[in-house]
CSV table of C-alpha atoms in Angstrom, one decimal:
chain,number,residue,atom,x,y,z
A,27,UNK,CA,36.3,147.7,192.7
A,28,UNK,CA,37.4,149.2,189.6
A,29,UNK,CA,38.7,147.5,186.5
A,30,UNK,CA,42.4,148.1,185.7
A,31,UNK,CA,44.6,146.7,182.9
A,32,UNK,CA,41.8,143.5,182.7
A,33,UNK,CA,41.6,142.6,186.3
A,34,UNK,CA,38.8,143.5,188.6
A,35,UNK,CA,40.4,145.2,191.9
A,36,UNK,CA,39.3,145.4,195.3
A,37,UNK,CA,40.8,145.5,199.1
A,38,UNK,CA,43.1,148.1,198.0
A,39,UNK,CA,42.5,150.5,200.9
A,40,UNK,CA,43.8,154.1,201.9
A,41,UNK,CA,46.7,153.6,204.0
A,42,UNK,CA,48.1,150.8,202.2
A,43,UNK,CA,51.1,151.2,199.7
A,44,UNK,CA,49.2,150.2,196.4
A,45,UNK,CA,48.6,153.5,195.6
A,46,UNK,CA,44.6,154.8,194.3
A,47,UNK,CA,42.5,153.0,196.9
A,48,UNK,CA,40.0,151.0,195.0
A,49,UNK,CA,37.3,150.9,198.1
A,50,UNK,CA,37.0,151.4,201.6
A,51,UNK,CA,37.5,148.9,204.4
A,52,UNK,CA,34.5,150.1,205.8
A,53,UNK,CA,32.1,148.8,203.1
A,54,UNK,CA,33.4,145.4,203.4
A,55,UNK,CA,32.2,145.4,207.0
A,56,UNK,CA,28.7,145.5,205.7
A,57,UNK,CA,29.3,142.4,203.1
A,58,UNK,CA,27.8,139.2,204.3
A,59,UNK,CA,28.5,136.1,202.1
A,60,UNK,CA,27.1,132.8,202.0
A,61,UNK,CA,30.2,131.1,201.2
A,62,UNK,CA,32.1,129.1,203.7
A,63,UNK,CA,34.6,131.3,205.2
A,64,UNK,CA,37.1,128.8,205.6
A,65,UNK,CA,36.8,127.4,202.2
A,66,UNK,CA,37.8,130.7,201.1
A,67,UNK,CA,40.8,131.5,202.9
A,68,UNK,CA,42.0,127.5,201.9
A,69,UNK,CA,41.7,129.1,198.4
A,70,UNK,CA,43.3,132.0,198.7
A,71,UNK,CA,45.9,130.7,200.4
A,72,UNK,CA,46.7,128.3,197.3
A,73,UNK,CA,47.2,131.3,195.1
A,74,UNK,CA,50.5,132.3,194.0
A,75,UNK,CA,51.2,135.5,195.9
A,76,UNK,CA,53.2,138.1,193.9
A,77,UNK,CA,55.3,139.8,196.9
A,78,UNK,CA,56.8,143.1,196.0
A,79,UNK,CA,59.8,145.1,197.7
A,80,UNK,CA,57.7,147.4,199.4
A,81,UNK,CA,56.7,147.4,203.0
A,82,UNK,CA,52.8,147.1,204.1
A,83,UNK,CA,51.8,147.9,207.6
A,84,UNK,CA,48.8,146.2,209.4
A,85,UNK,CA,45.7,149.5,209.8
A,86,UNK,CA,45.1,148.0,213.0
A,87,UNK,CA,48.5,146.7,214.8
A,88,UNK,CA,51.0,148.8,212.8
A,89,UNK,CA,52.9,145.4,212.2
A,90,UNK,CA,54.9,145.5,208.9
A,91,UNK,CA,54.9,142.9,206.4
A,92,UNK,CA,55.4,142.3,202.7
A,93,UNK,CA,53.2,144.0,200.3
A,94,UNK,CA,52.1,142.3,197.3
A,95,UNK,CA,48.8,141.0,195.4
A,96,UNK,CA,47.2,137.6,194.8
A,97,UNK,CA,45.5,137.1,191.2
A,98,UNK,CA,42.4,134.8,190.9
A,99,UNK,CA,41.2,134.4,187.4
A,100,UNK,CA,40.1,138.2,186.7
A,101,UNK,CA,40.6,139.4,190.1
A,102,UNK,CA,43.4,141.1,191.8
A,103,UNK,CA,43.6,142.1,195.6
A,104,UNK,CA,45.9,142.5,197.6
A,105,UNK,CA,48.1,140.2,200.5
A,106,UNK,CA,46.6,142.7,203.1
A,107,UNK,CA,43.1,141.7,202.2
A,108,UNK,CA,43.6,138.0,203.0
A,109,UNK,CA,45.3,139.2,206.3
A,110,UNK,CA,42.3,141.2,207.4
A,111,UNK,CA,39.8,138.6,206.2
A,112,UNK,CA,41.3,135.8,208.6
A,113,UNK,CA,41.5,138.0,211.5
A,114,UNK,CA,38.5,140.5,211.0
A,115,UNK,CA,34.7,140.6,210.4
A,116,UNK,CA,34.7,141.5,207.0
A,117,UNK,CA,33.2,139.7,203.6
A,118,UNK,CA,34.3,139.7,200.2
A,119,UNK,CA,32.5,141.5,197.0
A,120,UNK,CA,29.5,139.5,195.9
A,121,UNK,CA,30.9,139.4,192.4
A,122,UNK,CA,34.1,137.7,193.7
A,123,UNK,CA,31.5,135.5,195.6
A,124,UNK,CA,29.7,134.1,192.9
A,125,UNK,CA,33.0,133.5,190.7
A,126,UNK,CA,34.0,131.6,194.1
A,127,UNK,CA,30.9,129.5,194.1
A,128,UNK,CA,31.4,128.2,190.6
A,129,UNK,CA,34.9,126.9,191.0
A,130,UNK,CA,35.2,125.6,194.8
A,131,UNK,CA,33.2,122.3,195.9
């Protein structure tokens, strides 16, 4: 995670069209959260996505999809992150988890 322009950025991995990576995909494989995964997914899906004119490529399947990002409070992460969170065994950063626990019921 890195702070840029007042946002805490995460999930911008190498191989995605977002410039300098914030962290490594492999690090998210080690994260084990204590928050309901489905609640996290439903919450993120309620956020407005800021889709760009750029395409991203799935790092596993090669499928192309619209690149963009979500903003949630002081956190910003790419739409790619939700894609992988839904289909892979990755976690969310503990700091973001703590924030979600304060707003999710």
